Short mmCIF file of C-alpha atoms (C1' of nucleotides) in Angstrom, two decimals:
data_model
loop_
_atom_site.label_atom_id
_atom_site.label_comp_id
_atom_site.label_asym_id
_atom_site.label_seq_id
_atom_site.Cartn_x
_atom_site.Cartn_y
_atom_site.Cartn_z
CA MET A 1 -36.28 -23.10 14.37
CA ASP A 2 -34.36 -26.13 13.20
CA LYS A 3 -33.96 -29.46 14.95
CA GLN A 4 -30.43 -28.58 16.04
CA ALA A 5 -31.56 -25.50 17.92
CA LEU A 6 -34.46 -27.37 19.46
CA PHE A 7 -32.03 -30.02 20.61
CA LEU A 8 -29.89 -27.44 22.38
CA LYS A 9 -32.98 -26.09 24.06
CA PHE A 10 -33.88 -29.62 25.05
CA ILE A 11 -30.46 -30.22 26.64
CA ASP A 12 -30.70 -26.94 28.48
CA PHE A 13 -34.17 -27.77 29.72
CA VAL A 14 -33.25 -31.22 30.95
CA THR A 15 -30.27 -29.78 32.81
CA ALA A 16 -32.55 -27.24 34.47
CA VAL A 17 -34.97 -29.97 35.51
CA HIS A 18 -32.17 -31.94 37.11
CA GLN A 19 -30.86 -28.86 38.89
CA THR A 20 -34.31 -27.96 40.14
CA THR A 21 -35.16 -31.40 41.47
CA HIS A 22 -31.80 -31.49 43.17
CA ALA A 23 -32.53 -28.13 44.79
CA PHE A 24 -36.01 -29.30 45.80
CA THR A 25 -34.89 -32.44 47.59
CA LYS A 26 -31.86 -30.71 49.07
CA GLY A 27 -32.64 -29.51 52.54
CA ALA A 28 -35.29 -32.15 53.09
CA LYS A 29 -33.80 -34.16 55.89
CA LEU A 30 -32.72 -37.63 54.88
CA GLU A 31 -31.21 -38.84 58.10
CA ASP A 32 -29.92 -42.20 57.22
CA VAL A 33 -30.99 -42.92 53.67
CA THR A 34 -28.49 -43.25 50.82
CA PRO A 35 -29.26 -41.89 47.33
CA VAL A 36 -30.09 -45.30 45.92
CA GLN A 37 -32.30 -46.08 48.88
CA TYR A 38 -34.08 -42.78 48.40
CA LYS A 39 -34.74 -43.62 44.76
CA MET A 40 -36.32 -46.85 45.89
CA LEU A 41 -38.43 -45.11 48.54
CA GLU A 42 -39.66 -42.59 46.00
CA TYR A 43 -40.70 -45.32 43.60
CA VAL A 44 -42.43 -47.33 46.31
CA ALA A 45 -44.18 -44.22 47.60
CA VAL A 46 -45.68 -43.45 44.21
CA SER A 47 -46.47 -46.98 43.07
CA GLN A 48 -47.06 -49.07 46.18
CA PRO A 49 -47.64 -51.87 46.63
CA VAL A 50 -44.88 -53.12 44.32
CA THR A 51 -42.90 -56.29 43.80
CA LEU A 52 -39.16 -56.39 44.33
CA SER A 53 -38.67 -57.11 40.64
CA SER A 54 -40.54 -53.98 39.62
CA VAL A 55 -38.42 -51.92 42.00
CA ALA A 56 -35.33 -53.41 40.41
CA ASP A 57 -36.61 -52.69 36.89
CA CYS A 58 -37.72 -49.17 37.55
CA THR A 59 -34.61 -48.12 39.44
CA HIS A 60 -32.33 -49.89 36.95
CA MET A 61 -30.76 -52.04 39.62
CA SER A 62 -30.00 -55.75 39.74
CA LEU A 63 -32.31 -57.95 41.75
CA PRO A 64 -29.65 -58.99 44.29
CA ASN A 65 -28.66 -55.39 44.97
CA THR A 66 -32.27 -54.33 45.22
CA SER A 67 -32.89 -57.11 47.71
CA ARG A 68 -29.91 -56.01 49.77
CA GLU A 69 -30.97 -52.37 49.87
CA LEU A 70 -34.58 -53.25 50.64
CA LYS A 71 -33.39 -55.25 53.60
CA LYS A 72 -31.66 -52.14 54.89
CA LEU A 73 -34.80 -50.07 54.39
CA ILE A 74 -36.78 -52.64 56.35
CA GLN A 75 -34.15 -52.62 59.11
CA LYS A 76 -34.53 -48.85 59.28
CA GLY A 77 -38.26 -49.39 59.64
CA LEU A 78 -39.15 -47.52 56.46
CA CYS A 79 -40.58 -50.37 54.38
CA GLU A 80 -42.65 -53.48 54.90
CA LYS A 81 -42.82 -56.73 52.99
CA VAL A 82 -45.83 -59.01 52.62
CA ALA A 83 -45.92 -62.27 50.70
CA ASP A 84 -48.33 -62.16 47.77
CA ALA A 85 -51.19 -64.59 48.40
CA ASP A 86 -51.59 -65.36 44.70
CA ASP A 87 -47.94 -66.11 44.02
CA ARG A 88 -45.87 -66.93 47.03
CA ARG A 89 -42.62 -66.24 45.22
CA ARG A 90 -43.55 -62.61 45.05
CA GLN A 91 -43.13 -60.01 47.76
CA LEU A 92 -45.42 -57.03 47.98
CA ILE A 93 -43.55 -54.03 49.25
CA ARG A 94 -45.01 -50.86 50.72
CA LEU A 95 -43.96 -48.03 52.97
CA SER A 96 -44.35 -48.50 56.70
CA ASP A 97 -46.07 -45.76 58.70
CA LYS A 98 -42.67 -44.30 59.48
CA GLY A 99 -41.67 -44.50 55.82
CA GLN A 100 -44.92 -42.90 54.79
CA GLN A 101 -44.33 -40.06 57.23
CA LEU A 102 -40.82 -39.58 55.90
CA MET A 103 -41.99 -39.37 52.31
CA ASN A 104 -44.92 -37.13 53.25
CA GLY A 105 -42.42 -34.78 54.81
CA ILE A 106 -40.22 -34.80 51.73
CA PHE A 107 -43.09 -34.35 49.32
CA GLY A 108 -44.40 -31.61 51.56
CA HIS A 109 -41.04 -29.89 51.40
CA MET A 110 -40.99 -30.17 47.63
CA LEU A 111 -44.54 -28.85 47.44
CA SER A 112 -43.59 -25.78 49.43
CA GLN A 113 -40.61 -25.23 47.14
CA LEU A 114 -42.89 -25.44 44.15
CA GLU A 115 -45.32 -23.05 45.84
CA GLY A 116 -42.47 -20.61 46.17
CA ARG A 117 -42.08 -20.61 42.42
CA ILE A 118 -45.64 -20.67 41.17
CA GLY A 119 -47.59 -19.57 44.25
CA THR A 120 -48.19 -16.04 43.04
CA LEU A 121 -49.27 -16.92 39.52
CA SER A 122 -52.83 -16.46 38.30
CA GLY A 123 -55.12 -19.37 37.55
CA GLU A 124 -54.62 -18.50 33.91
CA LYS A 125 -50.86 -19.00 34.13
CA LEU A 126 -51.23 -22.18 36.13
CA LYS A 127 -53.45 -23.53 33.41
CA GLU A 128 -50.73 -22.77 30.87
CA ILE A 129 -48.16 -24.57 32.98
CA GLU A 130 -50.41 -27.56 33.31
CA GLN A 131 -50.92 -27.70 29.56
CA ALA A 132 -47.20 -27.38 28.91
CA LEU A 133 -46.48 -30.27 31.29
CA ASP A 134 -49.07 -32.38 29.50
CA LEU A 135 -47.77 -31.50 26.06
CA LEU A 136 -44.15 -32.31 26.80
CA HIS A 137 -45.08 -35.43 28.70
CA ASP A 138 -47.04 -36.68 25.68
CA ARG A 139 -44.72 -35.63 22.90
CA VAL A 140 -41.21 -35.72 24.30
CA PHE A 141 -40.94 -37.42 27.67
CA ARG A 142 -43.35 -40.27 27.26
CA THR A 143 -42.04 -43.52 28.68
CA MET B 1 -57.10 -27.68 39.07
CA ASP B 2 -55.74 -27.18 42.56
CA LYS B 3 -52.10 -26.93 43.62
CA GLN B 4 -52.13 -30.47 44.98
CA ALA B 5 -53.11 -31.95 41.63
CA LEU B 6 -50.58 -29.79 39.82
CA PHE B 7 -47.95 -31.03 42.24
CA LEU B 8 -48.73 -34.65 41.41
CA LYS B 9 -48.50 -33.81 37.73
CA PHE B 10 -45.18 -32.13 38.43
CA ILE B 11 -43.81 -35.22 40.21
CA ASP B 12 -44.98 -37.41 37.38
CA PHE B 13 -43.39 -35.13 34.81
CA VAL B 14 -40.05 -34.96 36.56
CA THR B 15 -39.99 -38.74 36.84
CA ALA B 16 -40.67 -39.01 33.13
CA VAL B 17 -37.84 -36.58 32.35
CA HIS B 18 -35.43 -38.62 34.42
CA GLN B 19 -36.55 -41.84 32.75
CA THR B 20 -36.24 -40.33 29.32
CA THR B 21 -32.77 -38.91 29.82
CA HIS B 22 -31.69 -42.24 31.22
CA ALA B 23 -33.06 -43.98 28.15
CA PHE B 24 -31.38 -41.43 25.87
CA THR B 25 -27.90 -41.81 27.31
CA LYS B 26 -28.31 -45.57 27.68
CA GLY B 27 -26.82 -47.32 24.69
CA ALA B 28 -24.41 -44.50 23.95
CA LYS B 29 -21.10 -46.19 24.53
CA LEU B 30 -19.26 -44.97 27.58
CA GLU B 31 -16.26 -47.25 27.51
CA ASP B 32 -14.42 -46.27 30.59
CA VAL B 33 -16.23 -43.35 32.13
CA THR B 34 -18.00 -43.58 35.49
CA PRO B 35 -21.33 -41.79 36.12
CA VAL B 36 -19.71 -39.00 38.07
CA GLN B 37 -17.05 -38.54 35.41
CA TYR B 38 -19.76 -38.39 32.77
CA LYS B 39 -21.55 -35.68 34.71
CA MET B 40 -18.32 -33.70 34.72
CA LEU B 41 -17.76 -34.24 31.00
CA GLU B 42 -21.28 -33.10 30.22
CA TYR B 43 -20.83 -29.93 32.20
CA VAL B 44 -17.45 -29.18 30.65
CA ALA B 45 -18.82 -29.88 27.17
CA VAL B 46 -21.60 -27.35 27.57
CA SER B 47 -19.71 -24.65 29.46
CA GLN B 48 -16.06 -24.95 28.49
CA PRO B 49 -13.66 -23.55 29.33
CA VAL B 50 -14.38 -23.86 33.04
CA THR B 51 -12.46 -23.70 36.30
CA LEU B 52 -12.19 -26.69 38.58
CA SER B 53 -14.15 -24.85 41.24
CA SER B 54 -17.06 -24.28 38.92
CA VAL B 55 -17.09 -27.95 38.00
CA ALA B 56 -17.18 -28.78 41.68
CA ASP B 57 -20.01 -26.33 42.33
CA CYS B 58 -22.14 -27.35 39.41
CA THR B 59 -21.78 -31.08 39.95
CA HIS B 60 -22.23 -30.73 43.72
CA MET B 61 -18.91 -32.35 44.45
CA SER B 62 -16.13 -31.41 46.84
CA LEU B 63 -13.04 -29.80 45.36
CA PRO B 64 -10.70 -32.64 46.34
CA ASN B 65 -12.93 -35.26 44.77
CA THR B 66 -13.41 -33.17 41.67
CA SER B 67 -9.64 -32.81 41.38
CA ARG B 68 -9.20 -36.55 41.69
CA GLU B 69 -11.79 -37.37 39.03
CA LEU B 70 -10.48 -34.72 36.68
CA LYS B 71 -7.07 -36.27 36.94
CA LYS B 72 -8.58 -39.55 35.80
CA LEU B 73 -10.31 -37.84 32.88
CA ILE B 74 -7.01 -36.29 31.84
CA GLN B 75 -5.29 -39.67 32.12
CA LYS B 76 -7.94 -41.09 29.84
CA GLY B 77 -7.15 -38.28 27.42
CA LEU B 78 -10.64 -36.78 27.55
CA CYS B 79 -9.86 -33.43 29.16
CA GLU B 80 -7.14 -30.82 29.11
CA LYS B 81 -5.99 -28.33 31.69
CA VAL B 82 -4.43 -24.94 31.02
CA ALA B 83 -3.26 -22.51 33.65
CA ASP B 84 -5.14 -19.23 33.55
CA ALA B 85 -2.78 -16.42 32.55
CA ASP B 86 -4.64 -13.86 34.68
CA ASP B 87 -4.70 -15.89 37.85
CA ARG B 88 -2.20 -18.67 38.03
CA ARG B 89 -4.06 -20.41 40.82
CA ARG B 90 -6.88 -21.15 38.43
CA GLN B 91 -7.04 -23.95 35.94
CA LEU B 92 -9.02 -23.67 32.75
CA ILE B 93 -10.47 -27.01 31.78
CA ARG B 94 -11.77 -28.04 28.41
CA LEU B 95 -12.41 -31.20 26.44
CA SER B 96 -9.53 -32.64 24.43
CA ASP B 97 -10.16 -33.57 20.81
CA LYS B 98 -10.85 -37.10 21.92
CA GLY B 99 -13.19 -35.88 24.64
CA GLN B 100 -14.95 -33.62 22.17
CA GLN B 101 -15.43 -36.53 19.81
CA LEU B 102 -16.82 -38.66 22.62
CA MET B 103 -19.33 -36.01 23.63
CA ASN B 104 -20.24 -35.31 20.02
CA GLY B 105 -21.03 -38.97 19.65
CA ILE B 106 -23.17 -39.00 22.77
CA PHE B 107 -25.01 -35.82 21.88
CA GLY B 108 -25.48 -37.20 18.39
CA HIS B 109 -26.98 -40.34 19.84
CA MET B 110 -29.31 -38.30 22.01
CA LEU B 111 -30.27 -36.16 19.05
CA SER B 112 -31.24 -39.22 17.04
CA GLN B 113 -33.31 -40.48 19.97
CA LEU B 114 -35.07 -37.15 20.11
CA GLU B 115 -35.60 -37.27 16.35
CA GLY B 116 -37.26 -40.62 16.84
CA ARG B 117 -39.82 -38.96 19.08
CA ILE B 118 -40.49 -35.68 17.36
CA GLY B 119 -39.16 -36.29 13.85
CA THR B 120 -42.54 -36.77 12.27
CA LEU B 121 -44.20 -33.76 13.84
CA SER B 122 -45.24 -30.71 11.84
CA GLY B 123 -43.50 -27.38 12.20
CA GLU B 124 -46.61 -26.26 13.99
CA LYS B 125 -46.25 -28.91 16.67
CA LEU B 126 -42.54 -28.30 17.03
CA LYS B 127 -43.30 -24.66 17.68
CA GLU B 128 -45.67 -25.70 20.45
CA ILE B 129 -43.01 -27.89 22.00
CA GLU B 130 -40.49 -25.10 21.87
CA GLN B 131 -42.91 -22.74 23.58
CA ALA B 132 -43.72 -25.30 26.26
CA LEU B 133 -40.00 -25.78 26.97
CA ASP B 134 -39.56 -22.03 27.27
CA LEU B 135 -42.57 -21.58 29.50
CA LEU B 136 -41.62 -24.29 31.97
CA HIS B 137 -38.00 -23.22 31.97
CA ASP B 138 -39.04 -19.67 32.88
CA ARG B 139 -41.77 -20.41 35.37
CA VAL B 140 -40.90 -23.69 37.05
CA PHE B 141 -37.39 -24.89 36.33
CA ARG B 142 -35.47 -21.66 36.39
CA THR B 143 -32.16 -21.95 38.22
"C1'" DC C 1 -44.95 -85.80 38.63
"C1'" DC C 2 -41.11 -83.74 36.23
"C1'" DC C 3 -39.17 -79.92 34.04
"C1'" DT C 4 -38.23 -75.29 33.27
"C1'" DA C 5 -38.85 -70.50 34.22
"C1'" DT C 6 -39.56 -66.93 37.59
"C1'" DA C 7 -38.91 -64.39 42.16
"C1'" DA C 8 -36.04 -63.60 45.52
"C1'" DT C 9 -32.06 -64.33 48.79
"C1'" DT C 10 -27.34 -64.68 50.34
"C1'" DA C 11 -22.53 -64.15 49.93
"C1'" DT C 12 -18.54 -62.10 47.96
"C1'" DC C 13 -15.65 -59.06 45.50
"C1'" DA C 14 -14.09 -54.91 43.10
"C1'" DT C 15 -14.80 -50.27 42.34
"C1'" DA C 16 -16.84 -45.66 42.75
"C1'" DT C 17 -17.95 -42.18 45.63
"C1'" DG C 18 -17.94 -39.00 49.65
"C1'" DA C 19 -15.63 -36.84 53.58
"C1'" DT C 20 -11.80 -34.84 55.63
"C1'" DA C 21 -7.14 -33.25 56.97
"C1'" DA C 22 -2.95 -31.42 55.65
"C1'" DC C 23 -0.54 -29.26 52.19
"C1'" DT C 24 1.26 -25.95 48.18
"C1'" DA C 25 0.84 -21.94 45.43
"C1'" DC C 26 -0.71 -17.71 44.32
"C1'" DA C 27 -3.56 -13.14 44.68
"C1'" DG C 28 -4.72 -9.01 46.76
"C1'" DA C 29 -5.12 -5.83 50.79
"C1'" DG C 30 -2.74 -3.11 53.89
"C1'" DC D 1 6.51 -7.66 53.00
"C1'" DT D 2 3.17 -9.90 55.67
"C1'" DC D 3 -1.31 -11.57 56.25
"C1'" DT D 4 -5.40 -13.56 54.81
"C1'" DG D 5 -8.29 -15.68 51.54
"C1'" DT D 6 -8.76 -18.39 47.33
"C1'" DA D 7 -7.64 -22.34 44.09
"C1'" DG D 8 -6.18 -26.56 43.81
"C1'" DT D 9 -3.58 -30.98 45.19
"C1'" DT D 10 -2.54 -35.15 47.63
"C1'" DA D 11 -3.39 -38.78 50.75
"C1'" DT D 12 -6.40 -41.57 53.37
"C1'" DC D 13 -10.41 -43.73 55.07
"C1'" DA D 14 -15.17 -45.34 55.25
"C1'" DT D 15 -19.10 -46.38 52.79
"C1'" DA D 16 -22.13 -47.01 48.81
"C1'" DT D 17 -22.73 -49.17 44.74
"C1'" DG D 18 -22.40 -52.61 40.95
"C1'" DA D 19 -21.46 -57.28 39.27
"C1'" DT D 20 -21.81 -62.08 39.67
"C1'" DA D 21 -22.32 -66.94 41.27
"C1'" DA D 22 -24.72 -70.12 43.86
"C1'" DT D 23 -28.91 -71.27 46.25
"C1'" DT D 24 -33.99 -71.66 47.72
"C1'" DA D 25 -38.78 -71.68 46.79
"C1'" DT D 26 -42.61 -71.69 43.97
"C1'" DA D 27 -45.43 -71.47 39.59
"C1'" DG D 28 -47.11 -73.54 35.57
"C1'" DG D 29 -46.82 -76.46 31.38
"C1'" DG D 30 -46.73 -81.07 29.73
#
DNA sequence: CCCTATAATTATCATATGATAACTACAGAG
DNA sequence: CTCTGTAGTTATCATATGATAATTATAGGG
């Protein structure tokens, strides 16, 4: 197999990943949260506590816009802000209890979707999947 | 490894895929094309010729909005529309020469990025990557 | 203490996007 | 031919998003 063919397979794969994640998050209720705000919540959920700057970097947003959207998330009661004791310019951001519950629900929904796809597989197959995830993460999708 | 741990690995992997594709398309010049328009172009490039309805379905957009954005793409000279001879309600959409060149450039840029990551690997390793892509596509990210 | 860089906020503007209603044109069934 | 469903268009509105300038507060070097 040449590089060209592998590239096509790569494109196809990436498209499928995007489709799948879209399908997974679809249906999870997101009352009042815009797409950009959801991206922020997801990042905070996985990496909390985080600074505003790191949210901006990781979501590829400008600092002013990140600040604006965070304010909305705080108004909705989904995030909390605490001044960093070591550097009082910095804000440490984390999910509030309500935000944590929201994200737990969404991750739970995604988990059940994933279960639906791999729930019936043997331990053997699951091991293969795990290894494939590791391999591609290392070789192709490392960040 | 339990399902919970595999789920975390899954989340991590998906995040890495999103980051990587963002990095890949970043830097490819996109003069005058908005994100949504790019999504449309990408779909048309891979699946052309396509109907407007299928574009709407596959990009998760409403038909009116898809129609509006397609009009802009045609104005920019990136897409072409031909009435279907069999069903004159339908429009067959494809890239124009200019649009094809644009997408060739972008795919070329992505290909070179991919080369940068896997270019030095042995045929053996490439085979492993190919198999991992196939496995995950079949078992986890099938659509 | 002064200077410069960093972290974040606020305000403002232009544009992109999403939702919806009302419409035209055509296909296919009966 | 009429009726109903499908494909697409146009117009309009509200909101989300992106870009940028100006400002505040604090850290850290010298």
